[in-house]
mmCIF file of C-alpha atoms in Angstrom:
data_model
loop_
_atom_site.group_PDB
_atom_site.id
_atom_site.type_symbol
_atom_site.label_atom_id
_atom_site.label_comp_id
_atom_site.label_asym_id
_atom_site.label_seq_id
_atom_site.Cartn_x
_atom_site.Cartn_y
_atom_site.Cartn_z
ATOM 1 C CA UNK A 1 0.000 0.000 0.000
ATOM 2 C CA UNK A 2 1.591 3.377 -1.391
ATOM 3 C CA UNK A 3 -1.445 5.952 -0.379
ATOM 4 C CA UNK A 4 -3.928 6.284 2.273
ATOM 5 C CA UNK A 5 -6.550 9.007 2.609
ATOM 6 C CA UNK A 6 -6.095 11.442 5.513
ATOM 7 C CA UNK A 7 -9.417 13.534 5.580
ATOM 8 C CA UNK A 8 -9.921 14.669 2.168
ATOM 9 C CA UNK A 9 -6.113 14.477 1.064
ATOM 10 C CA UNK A 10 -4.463 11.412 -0.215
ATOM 11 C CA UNK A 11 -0.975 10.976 1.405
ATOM 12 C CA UNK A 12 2.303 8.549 0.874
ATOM 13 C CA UNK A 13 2.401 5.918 3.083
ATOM 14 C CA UNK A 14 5.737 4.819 4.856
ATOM 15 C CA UNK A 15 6.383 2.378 2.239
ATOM 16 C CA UNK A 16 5.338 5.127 -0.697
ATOM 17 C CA UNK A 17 8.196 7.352 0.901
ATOM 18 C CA UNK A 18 10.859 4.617 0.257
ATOM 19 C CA UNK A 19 9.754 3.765 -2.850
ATOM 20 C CA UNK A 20 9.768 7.322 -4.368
ATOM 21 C CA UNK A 21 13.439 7.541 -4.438
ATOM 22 C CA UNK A 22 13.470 4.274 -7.301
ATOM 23 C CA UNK A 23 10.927 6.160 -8.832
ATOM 24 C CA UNK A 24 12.133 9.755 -8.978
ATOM 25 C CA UNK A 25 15.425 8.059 -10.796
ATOM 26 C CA UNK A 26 13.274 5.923 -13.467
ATOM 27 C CA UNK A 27 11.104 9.553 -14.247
ATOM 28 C CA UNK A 28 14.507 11.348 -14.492
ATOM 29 C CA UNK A 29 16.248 8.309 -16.538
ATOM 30 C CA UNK A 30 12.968 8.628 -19.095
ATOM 31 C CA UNK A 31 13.236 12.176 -19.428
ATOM 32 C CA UNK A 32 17.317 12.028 -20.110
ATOM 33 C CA UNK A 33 16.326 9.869 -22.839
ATOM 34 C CA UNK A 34 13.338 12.027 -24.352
ATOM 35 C CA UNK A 35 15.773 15.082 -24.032
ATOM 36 C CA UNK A 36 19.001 13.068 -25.917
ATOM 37 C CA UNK A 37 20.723 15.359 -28.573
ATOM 38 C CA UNK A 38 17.573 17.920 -28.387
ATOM 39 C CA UNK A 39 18.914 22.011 -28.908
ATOM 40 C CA UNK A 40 17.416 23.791 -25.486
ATOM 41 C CA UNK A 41 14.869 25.661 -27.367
ATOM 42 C CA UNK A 42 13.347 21.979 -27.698
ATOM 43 C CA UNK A 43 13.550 19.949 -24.434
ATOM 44 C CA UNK A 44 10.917 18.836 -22.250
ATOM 45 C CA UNK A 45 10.651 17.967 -18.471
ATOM 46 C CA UNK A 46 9.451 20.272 -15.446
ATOM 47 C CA UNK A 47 11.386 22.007 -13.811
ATOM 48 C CA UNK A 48 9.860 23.086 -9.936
ATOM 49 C CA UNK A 49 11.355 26.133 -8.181
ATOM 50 C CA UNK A 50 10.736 27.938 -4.916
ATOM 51 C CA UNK A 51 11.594 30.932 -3.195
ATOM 52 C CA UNK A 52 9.710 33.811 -0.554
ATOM 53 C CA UNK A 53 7.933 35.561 -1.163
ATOM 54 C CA UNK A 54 9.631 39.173 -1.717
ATOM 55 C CA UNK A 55 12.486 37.168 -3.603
ATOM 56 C CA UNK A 56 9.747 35.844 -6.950
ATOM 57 C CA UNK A 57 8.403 39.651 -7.063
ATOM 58 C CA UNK A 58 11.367 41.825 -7.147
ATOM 59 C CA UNK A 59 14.754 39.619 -8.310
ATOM 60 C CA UNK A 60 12.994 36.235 -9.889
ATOM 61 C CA UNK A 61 10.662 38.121 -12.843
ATOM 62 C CA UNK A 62 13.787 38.194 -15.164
ATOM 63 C CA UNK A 63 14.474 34.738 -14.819
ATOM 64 C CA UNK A 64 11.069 33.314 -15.155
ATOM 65 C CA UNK A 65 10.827 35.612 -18.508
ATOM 66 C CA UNK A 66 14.011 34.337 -19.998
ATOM 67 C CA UNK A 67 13.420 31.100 -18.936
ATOM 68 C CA UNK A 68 10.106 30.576 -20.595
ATOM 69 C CA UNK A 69 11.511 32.528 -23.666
ATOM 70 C CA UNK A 70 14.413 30.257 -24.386
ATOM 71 C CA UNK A 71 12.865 26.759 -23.295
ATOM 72 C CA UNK A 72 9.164 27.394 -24.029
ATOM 73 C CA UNK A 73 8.554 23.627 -23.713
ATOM 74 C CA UNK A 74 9.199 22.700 -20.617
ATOM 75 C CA UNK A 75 6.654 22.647 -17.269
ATOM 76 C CA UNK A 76 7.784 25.616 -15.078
ATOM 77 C CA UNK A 77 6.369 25.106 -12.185
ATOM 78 C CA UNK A 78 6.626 28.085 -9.387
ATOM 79 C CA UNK A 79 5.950 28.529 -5.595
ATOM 80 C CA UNK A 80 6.169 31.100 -3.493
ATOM 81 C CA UNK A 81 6.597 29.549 0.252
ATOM 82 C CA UNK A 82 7.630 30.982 3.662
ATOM 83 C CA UNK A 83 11.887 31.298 3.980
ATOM 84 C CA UNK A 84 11.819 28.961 6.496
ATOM 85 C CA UNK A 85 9.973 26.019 4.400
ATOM 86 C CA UNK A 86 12.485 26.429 1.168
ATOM 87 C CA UNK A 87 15.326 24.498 2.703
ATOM 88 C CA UNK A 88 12.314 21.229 3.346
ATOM 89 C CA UNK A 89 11.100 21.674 -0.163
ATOM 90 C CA UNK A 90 14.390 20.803 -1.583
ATOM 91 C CA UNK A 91 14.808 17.783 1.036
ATOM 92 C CA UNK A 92 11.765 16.094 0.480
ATOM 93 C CA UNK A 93 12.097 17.247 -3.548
ATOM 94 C CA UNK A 94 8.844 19.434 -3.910
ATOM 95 C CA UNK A 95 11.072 21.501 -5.702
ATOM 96 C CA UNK A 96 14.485 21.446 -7.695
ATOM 97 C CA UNK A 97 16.153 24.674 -7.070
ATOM 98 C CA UNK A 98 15.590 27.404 -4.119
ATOM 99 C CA UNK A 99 16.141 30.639 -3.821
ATOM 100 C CA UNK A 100 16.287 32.173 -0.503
ATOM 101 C CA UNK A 101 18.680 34.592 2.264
ATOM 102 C CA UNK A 102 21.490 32.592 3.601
ATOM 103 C CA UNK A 103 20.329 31.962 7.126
ATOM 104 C CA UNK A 104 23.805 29.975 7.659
ATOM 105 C CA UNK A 105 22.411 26.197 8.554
ATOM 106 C CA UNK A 106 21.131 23.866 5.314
ATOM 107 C CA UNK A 107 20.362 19.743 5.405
ATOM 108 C CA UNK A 108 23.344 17.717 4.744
ATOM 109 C CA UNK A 109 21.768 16.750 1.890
ATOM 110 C CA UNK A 110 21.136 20.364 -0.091
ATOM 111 C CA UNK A 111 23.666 22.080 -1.769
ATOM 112 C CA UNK A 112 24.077 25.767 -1.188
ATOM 113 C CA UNK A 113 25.533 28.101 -3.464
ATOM 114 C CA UNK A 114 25.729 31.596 -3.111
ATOM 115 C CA UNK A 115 24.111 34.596 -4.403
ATOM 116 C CA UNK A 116 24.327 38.445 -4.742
ATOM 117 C CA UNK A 117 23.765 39.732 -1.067
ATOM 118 C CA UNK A 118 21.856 42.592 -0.758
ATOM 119 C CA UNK A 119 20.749 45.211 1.833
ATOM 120 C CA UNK A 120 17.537 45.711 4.221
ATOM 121 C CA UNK A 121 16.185 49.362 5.529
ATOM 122 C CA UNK A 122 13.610 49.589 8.099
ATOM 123 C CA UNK A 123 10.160 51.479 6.761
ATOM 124 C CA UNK A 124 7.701 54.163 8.118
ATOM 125 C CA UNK A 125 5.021 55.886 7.139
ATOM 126 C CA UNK A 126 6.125 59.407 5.731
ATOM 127 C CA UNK A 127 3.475 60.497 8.302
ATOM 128 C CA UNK A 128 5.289 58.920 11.430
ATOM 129 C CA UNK A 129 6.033 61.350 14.744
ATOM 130 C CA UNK A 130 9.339 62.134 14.342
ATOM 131 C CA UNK A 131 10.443 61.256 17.947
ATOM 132 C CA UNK A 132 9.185 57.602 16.791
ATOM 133 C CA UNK A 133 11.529 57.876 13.759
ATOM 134 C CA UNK A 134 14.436 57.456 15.864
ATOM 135 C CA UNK A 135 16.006 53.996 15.861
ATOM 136 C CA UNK A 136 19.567 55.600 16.702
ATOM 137 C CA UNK A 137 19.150 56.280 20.669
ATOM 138 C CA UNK A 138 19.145 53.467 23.095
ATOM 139 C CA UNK A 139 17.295 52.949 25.559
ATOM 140 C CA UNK A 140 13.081 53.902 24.310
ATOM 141 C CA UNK A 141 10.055 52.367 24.541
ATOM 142 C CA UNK A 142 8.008 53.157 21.171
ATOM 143 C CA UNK A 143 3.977 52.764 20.398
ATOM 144 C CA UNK A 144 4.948 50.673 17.010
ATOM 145 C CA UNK A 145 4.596 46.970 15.566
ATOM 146 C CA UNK A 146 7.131 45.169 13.608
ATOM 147 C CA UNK A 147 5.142 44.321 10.930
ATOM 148 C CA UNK A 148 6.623 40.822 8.883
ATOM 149 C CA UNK A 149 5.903 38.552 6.471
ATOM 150 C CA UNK A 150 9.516 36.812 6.944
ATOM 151 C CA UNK A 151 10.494 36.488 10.501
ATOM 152 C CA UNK A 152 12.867 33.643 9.954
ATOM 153 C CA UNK A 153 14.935 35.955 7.475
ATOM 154 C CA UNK A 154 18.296 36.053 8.153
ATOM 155 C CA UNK A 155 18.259 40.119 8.135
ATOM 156 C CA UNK A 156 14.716 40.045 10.326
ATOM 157 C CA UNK A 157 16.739 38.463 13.125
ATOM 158 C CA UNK A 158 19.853 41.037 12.470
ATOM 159 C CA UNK A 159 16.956 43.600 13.620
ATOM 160 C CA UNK A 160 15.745 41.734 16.126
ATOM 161 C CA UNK A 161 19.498 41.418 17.920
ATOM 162 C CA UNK A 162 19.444 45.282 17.170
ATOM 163 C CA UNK A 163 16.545 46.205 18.878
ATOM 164 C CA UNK A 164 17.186 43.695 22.041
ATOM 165 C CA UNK A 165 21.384 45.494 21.690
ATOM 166 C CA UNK A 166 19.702 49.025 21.811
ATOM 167 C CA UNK A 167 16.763 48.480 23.989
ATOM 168 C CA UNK A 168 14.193 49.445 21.561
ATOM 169 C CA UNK A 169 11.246 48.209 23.037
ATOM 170 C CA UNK A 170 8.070 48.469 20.857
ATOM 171 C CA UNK A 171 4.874 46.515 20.466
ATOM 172 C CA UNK A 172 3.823 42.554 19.324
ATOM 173 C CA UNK A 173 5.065 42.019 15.502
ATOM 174 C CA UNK A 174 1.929 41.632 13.209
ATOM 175 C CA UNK A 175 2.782 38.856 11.024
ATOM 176 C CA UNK A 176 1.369 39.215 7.686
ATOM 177 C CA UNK A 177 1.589 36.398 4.551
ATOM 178 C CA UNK A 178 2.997 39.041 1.819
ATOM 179 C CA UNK A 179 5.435 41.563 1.226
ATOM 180 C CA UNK A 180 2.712 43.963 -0.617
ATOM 181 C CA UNK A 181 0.286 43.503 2.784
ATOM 182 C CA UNK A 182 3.590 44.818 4.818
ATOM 183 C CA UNK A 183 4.180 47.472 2.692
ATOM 184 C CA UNK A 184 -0.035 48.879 2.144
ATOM 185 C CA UNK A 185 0.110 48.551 6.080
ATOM 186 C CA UNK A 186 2.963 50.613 6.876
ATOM 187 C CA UNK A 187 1.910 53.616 4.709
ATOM 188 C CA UNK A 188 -1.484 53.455 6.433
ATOM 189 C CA UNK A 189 0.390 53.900 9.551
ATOM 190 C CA UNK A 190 -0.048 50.394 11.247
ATOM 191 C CA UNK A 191 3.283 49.903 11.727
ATOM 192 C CA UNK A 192 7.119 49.628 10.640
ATOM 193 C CA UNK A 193 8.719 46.913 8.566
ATOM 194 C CA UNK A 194 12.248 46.040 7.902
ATOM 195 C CA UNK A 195 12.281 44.374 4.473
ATOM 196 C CA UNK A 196 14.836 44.143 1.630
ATOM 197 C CA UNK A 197 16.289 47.221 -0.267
ATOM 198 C CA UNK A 198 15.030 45.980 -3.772
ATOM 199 C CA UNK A 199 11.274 45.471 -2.127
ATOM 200 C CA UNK A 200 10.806 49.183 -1.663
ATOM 201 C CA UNK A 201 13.049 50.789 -4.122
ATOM 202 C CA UNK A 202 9.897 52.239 -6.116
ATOM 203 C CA UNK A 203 8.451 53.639 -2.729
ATOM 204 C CA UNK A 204 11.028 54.906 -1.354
ATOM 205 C CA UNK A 205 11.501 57.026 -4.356
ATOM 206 C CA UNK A 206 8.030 58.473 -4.872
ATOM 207 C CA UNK A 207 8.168 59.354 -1.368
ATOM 208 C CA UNK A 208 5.295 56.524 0.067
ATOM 209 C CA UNK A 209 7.560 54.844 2.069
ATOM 210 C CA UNK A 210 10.262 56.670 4.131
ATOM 211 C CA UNK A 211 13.516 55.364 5.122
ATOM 212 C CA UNK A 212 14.476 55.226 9.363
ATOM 213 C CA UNK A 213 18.553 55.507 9.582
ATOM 214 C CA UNK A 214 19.580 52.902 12.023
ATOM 215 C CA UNK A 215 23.250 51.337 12.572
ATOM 216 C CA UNK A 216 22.319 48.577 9.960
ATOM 217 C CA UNK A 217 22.150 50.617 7.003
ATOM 218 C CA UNK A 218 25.793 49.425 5.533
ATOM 219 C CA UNK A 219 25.122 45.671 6.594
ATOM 220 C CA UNK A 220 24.735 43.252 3.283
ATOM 221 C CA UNK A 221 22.531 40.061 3.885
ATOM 222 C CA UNK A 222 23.770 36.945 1.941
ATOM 223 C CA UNK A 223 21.666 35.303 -0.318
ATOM 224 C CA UNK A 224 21.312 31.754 -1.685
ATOM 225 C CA UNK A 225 20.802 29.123 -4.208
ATOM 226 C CA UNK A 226 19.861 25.133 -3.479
ATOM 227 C CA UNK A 227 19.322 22.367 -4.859
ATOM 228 C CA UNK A 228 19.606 18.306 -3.832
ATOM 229 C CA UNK A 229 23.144 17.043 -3.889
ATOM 230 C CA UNK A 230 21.965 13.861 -5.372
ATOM 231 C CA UNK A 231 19.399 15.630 -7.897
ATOM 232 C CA UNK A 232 20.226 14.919 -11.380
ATOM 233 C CA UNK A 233 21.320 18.162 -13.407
ATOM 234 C CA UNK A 234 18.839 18.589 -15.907
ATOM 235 C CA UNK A 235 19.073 20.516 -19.500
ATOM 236 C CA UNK A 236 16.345 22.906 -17.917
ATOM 237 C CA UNK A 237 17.523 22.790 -14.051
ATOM 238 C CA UNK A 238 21.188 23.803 -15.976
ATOM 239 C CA UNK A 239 19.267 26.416 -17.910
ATOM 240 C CA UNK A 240 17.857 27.897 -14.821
ATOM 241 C CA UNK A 241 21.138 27.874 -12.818
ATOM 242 C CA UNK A 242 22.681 29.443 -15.922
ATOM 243 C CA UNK A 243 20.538 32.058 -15.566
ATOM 244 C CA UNK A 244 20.336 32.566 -11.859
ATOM 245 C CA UNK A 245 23.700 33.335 -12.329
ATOM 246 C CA UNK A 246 23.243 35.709 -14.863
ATOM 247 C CA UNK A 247 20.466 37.770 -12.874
ATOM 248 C CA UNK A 248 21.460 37.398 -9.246
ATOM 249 C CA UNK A 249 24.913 36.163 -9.258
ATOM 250 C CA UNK A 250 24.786 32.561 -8.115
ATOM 251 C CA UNK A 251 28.713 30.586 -8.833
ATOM 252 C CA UNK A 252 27.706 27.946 -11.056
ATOM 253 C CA UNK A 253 29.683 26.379 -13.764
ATOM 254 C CA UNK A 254 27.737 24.236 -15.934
ATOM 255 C CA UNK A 255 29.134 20.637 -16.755
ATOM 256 C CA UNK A 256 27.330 20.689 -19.815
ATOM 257 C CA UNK A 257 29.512 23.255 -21.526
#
């Protein structure tokens, strides 16, 4: 027995989870074969990838473009998951390649490659008091939420050792489920976020958004690629690394060259 119904959702049994390994490798031996000798323009096969959310809007549009545009055939399959699930969806291979911030621990069995780094600002409202604005002095006790939508990010705990460092007190985080919900609810005032640079970068400049100096400013956040160590290489998974690299700087030199 392979499946059993849990509720309304049919699930792998014990013996379905050690039998998908055999049959992951037959799929991927099938589609080696169906892809023999083919140009890239004309290969087939799915390719599955996963990253948070803030990461597909702002930095993974080129990539999905180009990658549609030079491989139209294959299944591109996307997902937008929390930062602290992408690391399990490459272990239990929901997805082939992640792209996520480097929080500095990964499964013995993914491999992690890096990627550009980037910066994170903290975020008011343009409206904020300006005694609230200050994130510089130690030692205050402020009327504001954290607002998230990441707070397992690698730089979302860099402002959490800040605040605790300082002793910036303020009030519960609001967790929220997208970066576009953070940023609507900190111009209307709800709160403050500290999100990536690139997020904000269009708000920042038409003046929605304002920027709060604190002692982080200068600090780059590393991010990452990963994929299974034992995961076959793929024409389309080496298409897409090819052009992670391209876009957000991943160090990947394909075998296939």
């Amino acid at each position: 027995k392979l499946f059993e119904k849990i509720g309304r959702r049919m699930v792998l049994t014990q013996a379905g989870k050690d039998i998908l390994p055999f049959v992951q490798s037959i799929l991927q031996n099938v589609e080696q074969i169906n892809n023999y000798h083919k140009d890239i323009s004309e290969i087939k096969g799915t390719l599955r990838l996963v990253a948070p959310d803030s990461i597909f809007i702002y930095l993974l549009q080129p990539v999905i473009k180009e990658l549609r545009y030079t491989a139209p055939h294959i299944r591109l399959v996307v997902n937008s998951l929390p930062s602290e699930e992408v690391n399990q969806a490459i272990v239990n291979g929901m997805a082939d390649i992640g792209i996520d911030c480097d929080k500095g621990s990964f499964p013995d069995s993914v491999v992690h490659i890096p990627a550009n780094p980037f910066y994170a600002c903290l975020i008011a409202s343009p409206f904020i008091n300006a005694k609230d604005a200050d994130f510089i002095t130690p030692h205050q006790e402020k009327p504001l939420s954290i607002i998230q939508n990441e707070w397992k990010a690698n730089y979302q705990k860099a402002l959490t050792y800040y605040l605790d460092k300082k002793d910036i007190v303020l009030n519960p985080i609001m967790k929220l489920q997208s970066i576009e919900a953070v940023k609507k609810s900190v111009m209307n005032g709800l709160g403050i976020a500290y999100v990536p640079s690139f997020s904000v970068q269009e708000e920042l400049k038409n003046g929605s958004l304002l920027q709060l100096k604190t002692e982080l400013d200068d600090k780059l956040f590393p991010g990452v690629c990963l994929y299974h160590k034992n995961k076959w290489i793929s024409p389309q998974m080496d298409l897409a690394l090819k052009i992670l690299h391209k876009h957000i700087g991943i160090e990947y030199a394909s075998e296939k060259e």
